[in-house]
Amino acid sequence: MRIRSLGVIDDAVVELSPGFTAVTGETGAGKTMVVTSLGLLLGGRADAALVRIGAKSAVVEGRIRVPADATAVVRAEEAGAELDDGALLISRTVSAEGRSRAHLGGRSVPVGLLGELAEDLVAVHGQTDQQGLLKPARQRQALDRYAGDAVAVPLAKYVASYKRFRAVSQELDEITTRARERAQEADLLRFGLEEIAAVEPRAGEDVELAAEAERLGHAEALASAATTAHGALAGNPEDPEGVDAGLLVGGAQRALDAVRSHDPALAGLAERLGEIGTLRPDVAGELAGSADAPDADPLRLAAVEERRAALTQLTRKYGRDDSAGDVDAVLAWAENSAARLTELDSDDDRIGELTAERDALRGELAGLAQALTDARAEAAERFAAAVTAELASLAMPHARVTIAIGQTEDPSGIEVGGRTVAYTSTGVDEVELLLAPHPGAPPRPIAKGASGGELSRVMLAVEVVFAGSDPVPTYLFDEVDAGVGGKAAVEVGRRLARLARSAQVVVVTHLPQVAAFADRQLLVEKTNDGSVTRSGVKVLEGEDRIRELSRMLAGQEDSETARAHAEELLAAARVEG
């Protein structure tokens, strides 16, 4: 993570260890800026006061390695982000005016998206931070993962039954709540089908009638034209002066035949004239038939027009949405409407079937919910006992953690344990971690029952017990050692190191007993050249780390006693690690 112009930090690179990283430094050196920087990368609130005096903006850039199939990666890629050699690149810029910009995988994104990814990337525990495990839903998820198959198996069965129950209930509600609308729809469909059945249209009938009406309406003109054309083609033997088309065509063909051998083009024309000569008698014969057709039939024309009017009325009502509806569209509407009417008329039978299935599923769901509650209750006892045991070693010997599993009564819910309670896709249980910090204190939600330092230790105890079950790969603890010293501080360090075996752990601390357990120690130090004060971050190794631990122990880097104690702490931590 690179930090530029944020608070007292001018420009620093924070190299976090894959295991346990401790961030140390004197009060006021800027350790909090490391926590703040990570918070900005995770979508935290931007504040213009964070920008270093004299700078135009503060910038935090982070490189986070994540598995290619991680939820955060999938969500990032949906937003257009790209991985860089298996890592997500995140940057956040805060201007001196308070404006904020976020980039993810080379793509500008809303700051809110970083907050969404944060839940799957980093769990932050500190006095002023939003705690993921303080949310009841996250606590239930934590308990379920801790319980393993004991909860996963009944939960899977419950979820399957729940999905079917919801689907059946939704379909039943749709049918019953829309009964009036569906009845009105059925009446309209039935009326339309009866109207169409009364007319009995045939496919393509409107086209046939339109053609017939056209012929009947112009019968005299058609007959006259046919007679004239027939006379022209067949010739009139009683009229010696009349033109004989056959003689003319024959004469033209003979004239060309005489010279066709001299010109291929004329030869082709001669052949076409031969075709005309062949077709002429046939066409003349057909024209004779047309000329001899019956005269116009007014009664038939009236019947055709009446039939067309009836079909037009149907096409306007039941044809296509456009004005060019036809009988085929009416017949298609009738077919679809008949099928829909059958579906609507069968509602009563369907309601009975769905009601019986819903009631059976409700009973099944209640039984599965009870089994799920019993499994969670058993796991809750083990989980609470383990966390309480951890707290005893973290300077909270009298604290007791319990897990309350309850349900909310809901008349429209399902009956479990003799009560009608609300249900969701995860069961009927509401899970909440409670803390009694000392004997006689009533158990309260951990967010209300612990101070900042106690809360961080409770979270540490929870995370240690929960290690390996939580998918979050990185933990940040701030003030986890508040109010702790001596042997309890060593226990805090030991448990952080244990948690770091299965996840990345970053701790801001002032306790040398905690820092000694870290795989990497970072020092935030302040420098002053007389005019400008700035802080930087560097990795401590060898002699430098011993000096810093000595300072944390005694406030004197060169104290021989402090150095000896620092070396002893490091050696003990390595042995226990």
XYZ file of C-alpha atoms in Angstrom:
577
model
C 0.000 0.000 0.000
C 1.359 3.437 -0.969
C 0.316 6.545 0.947
C 0.924 10.067 -0.318
C 0.075 13.404 1.353
C -2.203 11.855 3.950
C -2.025 13.559 7.331
C 1.581 13.650 8.544
C 2.652 11.047 5.974
C 4.326 12.647 2.969
C 5.089 9.586 0.847
C 5.369 6.063 2.233
C 5.101 2.458 1.070
C 3.587 0.028 3.562
C 4.798 -3.531 2.878
C 2.460 -5.898 4.683
C 3.607 -9.422 5.483
C 1.542 -12.420 4.315
C 1.311 -13.424 7.982
C 1.405 -11.071 10.952
C 2.427 -7.423 10.476
C 2.801 -5.097 13.479
C 2.727 -1.321 12.966
C 4.478 0.595 15.757
C 5.766 4.085 16.431
C 5.585 6.887 18.945
C 2.318 8.580 19.749
C 1.539 11.155 17.077
C 3.895 9.629 14.516
C 1.010 8.686 12.235
C 0.222 5.038 12.996
C -3.460 5.861 12.717
C -2.888 7.043 9.151
C -2.079 3.458 8.187
C -5.498 2.388 9.459
C -7.119 5.413 7.821
C -5.433 4.623 4.494
C -6.758 1.094 4.501
C -10.166 2.449 5.426
C -10.120 4.749 2.390
C -9.241 1.828 0.111
C -12.222 -0.019 1.547
C -14.682 2.758 0.738
C -14.440 4.703 4.013
C -15.676 8.293 4.286
C -13.386 10.897 2.748
C -12.473 14.002 4.741
C -10.641 17.022 3.373
C -8.929 17.353 6.765
C -6.965 14.186 5.943
C -5.085 15.934 3.117
C -1.607 17.028 4.116
C -1.310 20.805 4.503
C -0.010 22.333 1.287
C -0.984 19.337 -0.896
C -3.721 19.402 -3.523
C -4.866 15.872 -2.733
C -4.120 12.723 -0.766
C -3.700 9.435 -2.610
C -3.773 5.857 -1.333
C -2.979 2.962 -3.654
C -3.219 -0.698 -2.749
C -2.376 -3.999 -4.386
C -4.440 -6.875 -3.038
C -3.764 -10.471 -4.037
C -6.947 -12.514 -4.276
C -7.908 -15.927 -5.679
C -9.264 -15.685 -9.215
C -12.611 -17.204 -8.134
C -13.089 -14.971 -5.086
C -16.422 -13.169 -4.718
C -14.633 -9.814 -4.691
C -12.963 -10.595 -8.021
C -16.241 -11.591 -9.644
C -17.893 -8.366 -8.465
C -14.895 -6.277 -9.561
C -14.856 -7.819 -13.041
C -18.576 -7.143 -13.377
C -17.685 -3.474 -12.854
C -15.106 -3.650 -15.647
C -11.993 -4.063 -13.475
C -9.076 -6.208 -14.602
C -6.640 -8.231 -12.496
C -2.954 -7.319 -12.661
C -0.950 -10.534 -12.351
C -3.470 -12.021 -9.934
C -3.967 -8.829 -7.923
C -6.616 -6.123 -7.647
C -5.273 -2.590 -7.899
C -7.286 -0.096 -5.855
C -6.706 3.637 -5.548
C -8.518 6.408 -3.710
C -7.924 10.112 -4.128
C -9.222 12.787 -1.755
C -8.868 16.417 -2.847
C -8.238 19.324 -0.509
C -11.816 20.425 -1.288
C -13.150 17.077 -0.030
C -13.967 15.503 -3.390
C -13.213 11.807 -3.660
C -12.464 9.465 -6.582
C -12.014 5.692 -6.642
C -10.364 3.398 -9.203
C -10.485 -0.383 -9.288
C -8.471 -2.502 -11.687
C -7.837 0.484 -13.957
C -11.498 1.501 -14.080
C -13.150 4.461 -12.362
C -15.839 3.113 -10.021
C -18.264 4.451 -7.399
C -16.792 4.585 -3.897
C -19.697 2.429 -2.738
C -18.332 -0.487 -4.777
C -15.156 -0.472 -2.674
C -17.336 -0.761 0.399
C -19.056 -3.807 -1.099
C -15.726 -5.486 -1.781
C -14.453 -4.651 1.698
C -16.781 -7.171 3.349
C -15.042 -9.981 1.464
C -11.485 -8.616 1.704
C -10.725 -7.116 5.124
C -12.262 -7.304 8.588
C -11.411 -4.134 10.523
C -11.547 -4.192 14.316
C -11.045 -0.933 16.138
C -12.775 1.414 18.523
C -14.254 3.651 15.849
C -14.552 1.198 12.961
C -17.652 -0.439 11.635
C -17.483 -4.032 12.752
C -18.635 -6.688 10.328
C -19.203 -9.206 13.121
C -21.320 -6.700 15.042
C -24.091 -7.207 12.508
C -26.556 -9.963 13.545
C -26.662 -11.359 10.005
C -22.862 -11.702 9.968
C -22.960 -13.324 13.410
C -25.428 -15.918 12.153
C -23.222 -16.594 9.142
C -20.211 -16.937 11.460
C -22.012 -19.413 13.690
C -23.210 -21.459 10.714
C -19.695 -21.724 9.262
C -18.275 -22.590 12.669
C -20.836 -25.386 13.053
C -19.861 -26.933 9.699
C -21.938 -29.833 8.353
C -23.995 -29.983 11.539
C -25.776 -26.836 10.307
C -24.920 -26.939 6.588
C -26.843 -30.183 5.956
C -30.178 -29.177 7.552
C -29.756 -25.655 6.136
C -29.470 -27.006 2.579
C -32.657 -29.052 3.043
C -34.433 -26.061 4.554
C -33.396 -23.754 1.688
C -34.679 -26.209 -0.939
C -38.011 -26.541 0.857
C -38.181 -22.766 1.384
C -37.713 -22.026 -2.325
C -40.479 -24.432 -3.305
C -42.764 -23.111 -0.556
C -42.249 -19.518 -1.752
C -42.868 -20.468 -5.384
C -46.113 -22.297 -4.538
C -47.287 -19.498 -2.239
C -46.564 -16.874 -4.871
C -48.515 -18.737 -7.538
C -51.410 -19.323 -5.168
C -51.482 -15.656 -4.123
C -51.470 -14.586 -7.759
C -54.435 -16.778 -8.595
C -56.523 -15.897 -5.554
C -55.790 -12.169 -5.370
C -56.507 -11.751 -9.065
C -59.647 -13.898 -9.073
C -61.905 -11.031 -10.178
C -59.542 -9.896 -12.920
C -59.130 -13.464 -14.139
C -62.927 -13.972 -14.165
C -63.365 -10.801 -16.212
C -60.650 -11.956 -18.581
C -62.379 -15.320 -18.986
C -65.707 -13.615 -19.803
C -64.105 -11.451 -22.469
C -62.357 -14.427 -24.030
C -65.524 -16.489 -24.006
C -67.510 -13.696 -25.674
C -64.855 -13.297 -28.373
C -64.715 -17.013 -29.091
C -68.501 -17.189 -29.382
C -68.548 -14.223 -31.757
C -65.897 -15.828 -33.970
C -67.643 -19.207 -33.859
C -70.899 -17.563 -35.036
C -69.164 -16.230 -38.167
C -67.103 -19.401 -38.785
C -64.293 -17.785 -40.791
C -61.974 -19.891 -42.935
C -58.257 -19.336 -43.363
C -57.642 -17.034 -46.366
C -61.372 -16.478 -46.893
C -61.088 -12.677 -46.806
C -58.559 -12.731 -49.636
C -60.749 -14.983 -51.779
C -63.847 -12.848 -51.215
C -61.982 -9.638 -52.034
C -60.966 -11.085 -55.399
C -64.497 -12.316 -56.114
C -66.009 -8.943 -55.220
C -63.602 -7.250 -57.592
C -64.676 -9.532 -60.442
C -68.394 -9.222 -59.752
C -68.190 -5.445 -59.475
C -66.616 -5.140 -62.958
C -68.297 -8.089 -64.710
C -69.565 -6.124 -67.755
C -66.247 -4.374 -68.379
C -64.372 -7.647 -68.060
C -66.704 -9.426 -70.509
C -66.456 -6.589 -73.054
C -62.675 -6.537 -72.860
C -62.510 -10.313 -73.312
C -64.786 -10.172 -76.368
C -62.752 -7.431 -78.024
C -59.480 -9.180 -77.335
C -60.840 -12.489 -78.627
C -61.963 -10.871 -81.843
C -58.574 -9.311 -82.390
C -56.748 -12.585 -81.918
C -59.170 -15.010 -83.601
C -60.367 -12.762 -86.439
C -63.949 -12.426 -87.742
C -64.693 -14.503 -90.895
C -67.895 -12.524 -91.562
C -65.874 -9.292 -91.831
C -63.684 -9.489 -94.933
C -62.080 -6.186 -94.058
C -61.271 -7.207 -90.486
C -57.730 -7.745 -89.348
C -56.669 -11.377 -88.876
C -53.926 -11.557 -86.214
C -53.063 -15.119 -87.255
C -52.372 -14.086 -90.854
C -50.290 -11.131 -89.743
C -48.165 -13.199 -87.377
C -47.775 -15.940 -89.990
C -46.724 -13.420 -92.630
C -44.146 -11.888 -90.335
C -42.721 -15.278 -89.498
C -42.424 -16.322 -93.163
C -40.651 -13.070 -94.017
C -38.024 -13.708 -91.343
C -37.663 -17.378 -92.162
C -36.551 -16.374 -95.678
C -33.513 -14.527 -94.307
C -32.869 -16.168 -90.896
C -29.810 -18.000 -92.134
C -28.082 -14.693 -92.721
C -28.611 -13.148 -89.280
C -28.751 -15.047 -85.951
C -30.671 -12.171 -84.338
C -33.455 -12.354 -86.936
C -33.463 -16.132 -86.574
C -34.167 -15.732 -82.869
C -37.000 -13.315 -83.564
C -38.477 -15.773 -86.075
C -38.567 -18.467 -83.343
C -40.333 -16.104 -80.956
C -42.916 -15.337 -83.633
C -43.426 -19.063 -83.932
C -44.157 -19.223 -80.179
C -46.644 -16.367 -80.579
C -48.347 -18.232 -83.347
C -48.699 -21.285 -81.101
C -49.969 -19.333 -78.055
C -52.448 -17.142 -79.981
C -55.143 -19.798 -80.501
C -54.921 -20.910 -76.837
C -55.312 -17.373 -75.518
C -58.136 -16.716 -77.954
C -59.944 -19.822 -76.712
C -59.666 -18.798 -73.099
C -60.859 -15.293 -73.939
C -63.874 -16.813 -75.650
C -64.713 -18.602 -72.413
C -64.391 -15.399 -70.435
C -66.524 -13.504 -72.904
C -69.221 -16.195 -72.625
C -69.215 -16.014 -68.722
C -72.528 -15.193 -67.041
C -73.436 -11.551 -66.618
C -72.980 -9.743 -63.272
C -74.936 -11.274 -60.356
C -76.096 -8.472 -57.998
C -77.383 -10.934 -55.414
C -74.077 -12.783 -55.248
C -72.178 -9.497 -55.035
C -74.369 -8.385 -52.123
C -73.790 -11.696 -50.340
C -70.033 -11.389 -50.814
C -69.986 -7.836 -49.491
C -72.083 -8.821 -46.484
C -69.701 -11.692 -45.714
C -66.700 -9.401 -46.074
C -68.269 -6.917 -43.659
C -68.709 -9.655 -41.049
C -65.087 -10.737 -41.465
C -63.875 -7.122 -41.288
C -65.663 -6.687 -37.972
C -63.815 -9.711 -36.597
C -60.412 -8.593 -37.884
C -60.841 -5.167 -36.295
C -61.574 -6.738 -32.919
C -59.343 -9.781 -32.894
C -56.800 -9.304 -35.667
C -53.308 -7.891 -35.285
C -52.715 -4.594 -33.482
C -52.106 -2.844 -36.810
C -54.989 -1.924 -39.116
C -54.033 -4.625 -41.623
C -55.476 -7.497 -39.604
C -56.689 -10.532 -41.517
C -58.752 -13.651 -40.929
C -55.647 -15.753 -40.252
C -54.785 -13.447 -37.343
C -58.331 -13.834 -36.013
C -58.034 -17.606 -36.131
C -54.668 -17.424 -34.318
C -56.246 -15.250 -31.604
C -59.039 -17.776 -31.231
C -56.590 -20.646 -30.828
C -54.532 -18.823 -28.191
C -57.604 -17.573 -26.383
C -59.101 -21.053 -26.200
C -55.944 -22.315 -24.529
C -55.926 -19.361 -22.101
C -59.620 -19.889 -21.310
C -58.927 -23.524 -20.481
C -56.197 -22.368 -18.087
C -58.480 -19.800 -16.444
C -61.375 -22.235 -16.137
C -59.113 -24.678 -14.322
C -58.251 -22.144 -11.574
C -60.476 -23.780 -8.985
C -58.769 -27.129 -9.402
C -55.345 -25.465 -9.396
C -56.140 -23.500 -6.243
C -57.017 -26.708 -4.448
C -53.812 -28.420 -5.578
C -51.606 -25.466 -4.630
C -53.286 -25.028 -1.235
C -52.670 -28.663 -0.352
C -49.039 -28.478 -1.492
C -48.456 -25.219 0.377
C -49.837 -26.602 3.628
C -47.689 -29.721 3.297
C -44.596 -27.609 2.596
C -45.360 -25.349 5.550
C -45.313 -28.353 7.856
C -42.119 -29.656 6.269
C -40.513 -26.226 6.556
C -41.410 -26.000 10.233
C -39.753 -29.342 10.957
C -36.588 -28.397 9.059
C -36.474 -25.007 10.795
C -36.645 -26.707 14.197
C -33.797 -29.061 13.263
C -31.780 -26.059 12.100
C -32.436 -24.207 15.357
C -31.362 -27.223 17.414
C -28.123 -27.548 15.422
C -27.346 -23.852 15.858
C -28.073 -23.981 19.575
C -25.628 -26.859 20.057
C -22.927 -25.062 18.041
C -23.627 -21.788 19.885
C -22.787 -23.376 23.228
C -19.449 -24.656 21.948
C -18.623 -21.404 20.208
C -19.478 -19.224 23.222
C -17.462 -21.465 25.579
C -14.424 -21.291 23.305
C -14.595 -17.477 23.022
C -15.045 -17.135 26.784
C -11.965 -19.290 27.344
C -9.959 -17.089 24.979
C -11.058 -13.927 26.818
C -9.777 -15.334 30.104
C -6.259 -15.209 28.629
C -6.773 -11.721 27.204
C -7.041 -9.872 30.546
C -10.813 -10.394 30.681
C -10.938 -13.337 33.126
C -14.459 -12.627 34.346
C -16.036 -11.904 30.974
C -18.556 -14.322 29.599
C -19.794 -14.549 26.018
C -23.096 -16.164 25.160
C -24.997 -16.493 21.912
C -28.689 -15.731 22.001
C -30.818 -17.548 19.446
C -34.335 -16.201 19.214
C -37.263 -15.830 16.867
C -39.733 -13.062 16.109
C -43.411 -13.876 16.412
C -45.347 -13.351 13.200
C -48.976 -14.448 12.692
C -48.246 -15.015 9.008
C -45.142 -17.108 9.691
C -44.660 -20.808 10.375
C -45.247 -22.717 13.594
C -42.027 -23.793 15.310
C -41.891 -24.990 18.899
C -45.524 -24.065 19.525
C -45.056 -20.465 18.309
C -45.830 -18.855 14.971
C -42.644 -17.068 13.983
C -41.177 -15.147 11.057
C -39.073 -17.107 8.597
C -36.493 -16.237 5.939
C -34.318 -18.091 3.468
C -31.893 -18.908 6.316
C -34.396 -20.208 8.849
C -36.306 -18.646 11.709
C -33.356 -17.820 13.952
C -31.973 -14.436 14.970
C -28.420 -14.889 16.263
C -26.677 -12.343 18.455
C -23.406 -12.394 20.407
C -23.825 -11.149 23.990
C -21.133 -10.099 26.456
C -21.200 -9.891 30.237
C -17.841 -8.145 30.958
C -17.898 -8.977 34.674
C -19.929 -11.009 37.214
C -23.323 -9.523 37.878
C -23.430 -7.611 34.601
C -26.346 -8.546 32.352
C -25.395 -9.973 28.955
C -25.665 -7.270 26.310
C -24.915 -7.131 22.573
C -21.140 -6.966 22.213
C -21.327 -3.553 20.534
C -22.965 -2.143 23.689
C -21.457 -4.326 26.401
C -17.755 -3.608 25.807
C -15.447 -0.618 25.715
C -13.272 0.010 22.652
C -10.307 -1.982 23.949
C -12.536 -4.770 25.265
C -14.408 -4.913 21.998
C -11.193 -5.416 20.027
C -10.194 -8.240 22.361
C -13.629 -9.844 22.051
C -13.293 -9.626 18.284
C -9.807 -11.115 18.510
C -11.104 -13.988 20.627
C -13.966 -14.549 18.175
C -11.645 -14.472 15.175
C -9.173 -16.889 16.810
C -11.955 -19.370 17.549
C -13.419 -18.737 14.147
C -10.065 -19.000 12.305
C -10.300 -21.072 9.153
C -14.081 -20.731 8.874
C -14.309 -17.057 7.917
C -13.583 -16.388 4.232
C -12.212 -12.883 4.926
C -8.454 -13.125 4.153
C -7.185 -10.063 6.065
C -7.768 -8.715 9.581
C -6.841 -5.274 10.851
C -6.785 -4.725 14.622
C -6.483 -1.240 16.096
C -6.360 -0.776 19.886
C -6.642 -4.522 20.447
C -4.162 -4.100 23.308
C -5.862 -1.132 24.980
C -5.766 -1.574 28.754
C -3.624 -4.726 28.486
C -0.153 -5.335 29.838
C 2.189 -7.975 31.211
C 1.217 -11.584 30.692
C -2.094 -10.660 29.057
C -0.185 -8.694 26.415
C 1.871 -11.781 25.615
C -1.348 -13.762 25.234
C -2.712 -11.128 22.843
C 0.425 -11.424 20.739
C 0.301 -15.216 20.821
C -3.308 -15.306 19.638
C -2.684 -12.818 16.881
C 0.165 -15.029 15.695
C -2.155 -18.045 15.828
C -4.757 -16.206 13.744
C -2.032 -15.255 11.259
C -1.491 -18.936 10.445
C -4.735 -18.954 8.449
C -5.068 -15.298 7.437
C -3.184 -12.054 7.009
C -3.166 -10.014 10.221
C -2.245 -6.334 10.575
C -2.061 -4.847 14.076
C -1.433 -1.268 15.165
C 0.086 -1.625 18.642
C 2.119 0.089 21.340
C 2.909 -3.125 23.179
C 6.312 -4.763 22.568
C 4.917 -8.116 23.746
C 2.496 -8.004 20.797
C 4.952 -6.622 18.233
C 7.504 -9.350 19.070
C 5.169 -12.024 17.674
C 4.896 -10.296 14.283
C 6.430 -11.760 11.149
C 7.167 -8.201 10.030
C 7.348 -4.994 12.038
C 6.786 -1.605 10.445
C 7.871 1.628 12.103
C 5.999 4.851 11.504
C 8.418 7.607 12.450
C 8.205 11.361 12.367
C 11.008 13.635 11.166
C 11.370 17.402 11.338
C 13.819 19.421 9.266
C 12.994 22.611 11.117
C 10.232 23.776 8.783
C 8.282 20.681 7.744
C 7.175 17.713 9.828
C 6.598 14.457 7.973
C 6.245 10.779 8.755
C 7.482 7.742 6.876
C 7.151 3.963 7.156
C 10.017 1.512 7.095
C 10.505 -2.197 7.655
C 12.431 -3.041 10.821
C 14.931 -5.872 10.791
C 17.766 -7.027 13.024
C 19.233 -4.272 15.148
C 16.579 -1.743 14.132
C 13.812 -3.971 15.390
C 15.564 -4.551 18.719
C 15.978 -0.783 19.124
C 12.290 -0.176 18.476
C 11.211 -2.892 20.910
C 13.584 -1.397 23.491
C 11.976 2.000 23.008
C 8.527 0.454 23.421
C 9.668 -1.333 26.594
C 11.498 1.449 28.387
C 11.364 4.541 26.229
C 15.139 4.204 25.772
C 16.483 2.629 22.608
C 19.991 2.210 24.023
C 19.117 0.817 27.434
C 21.011 -2.441 27.882
C 18.305 -3.809 30.132
C 15.621 -2.926 27.610
C 17.689 -4.431 24.779
C 18.115 -7.668 26.698
C 14.387 -7.812 27.376
C 13.632 -7.078 23.696
C 15.906 -9.886 22.543
C 14.284 -12.188 25.065
C 10.809 -11.299 23.776
C 11.832 -11.968 20.176
C 13.446 -15.272 21.049
C 10.403 -16.423 23.049
C 8.051 -15.398 20.263
C 10.079 -17.338 17.673
C 10.031 -20.454 19.853
C 6.279 -20.247 20.417
C 5.683 -19.366 16.770
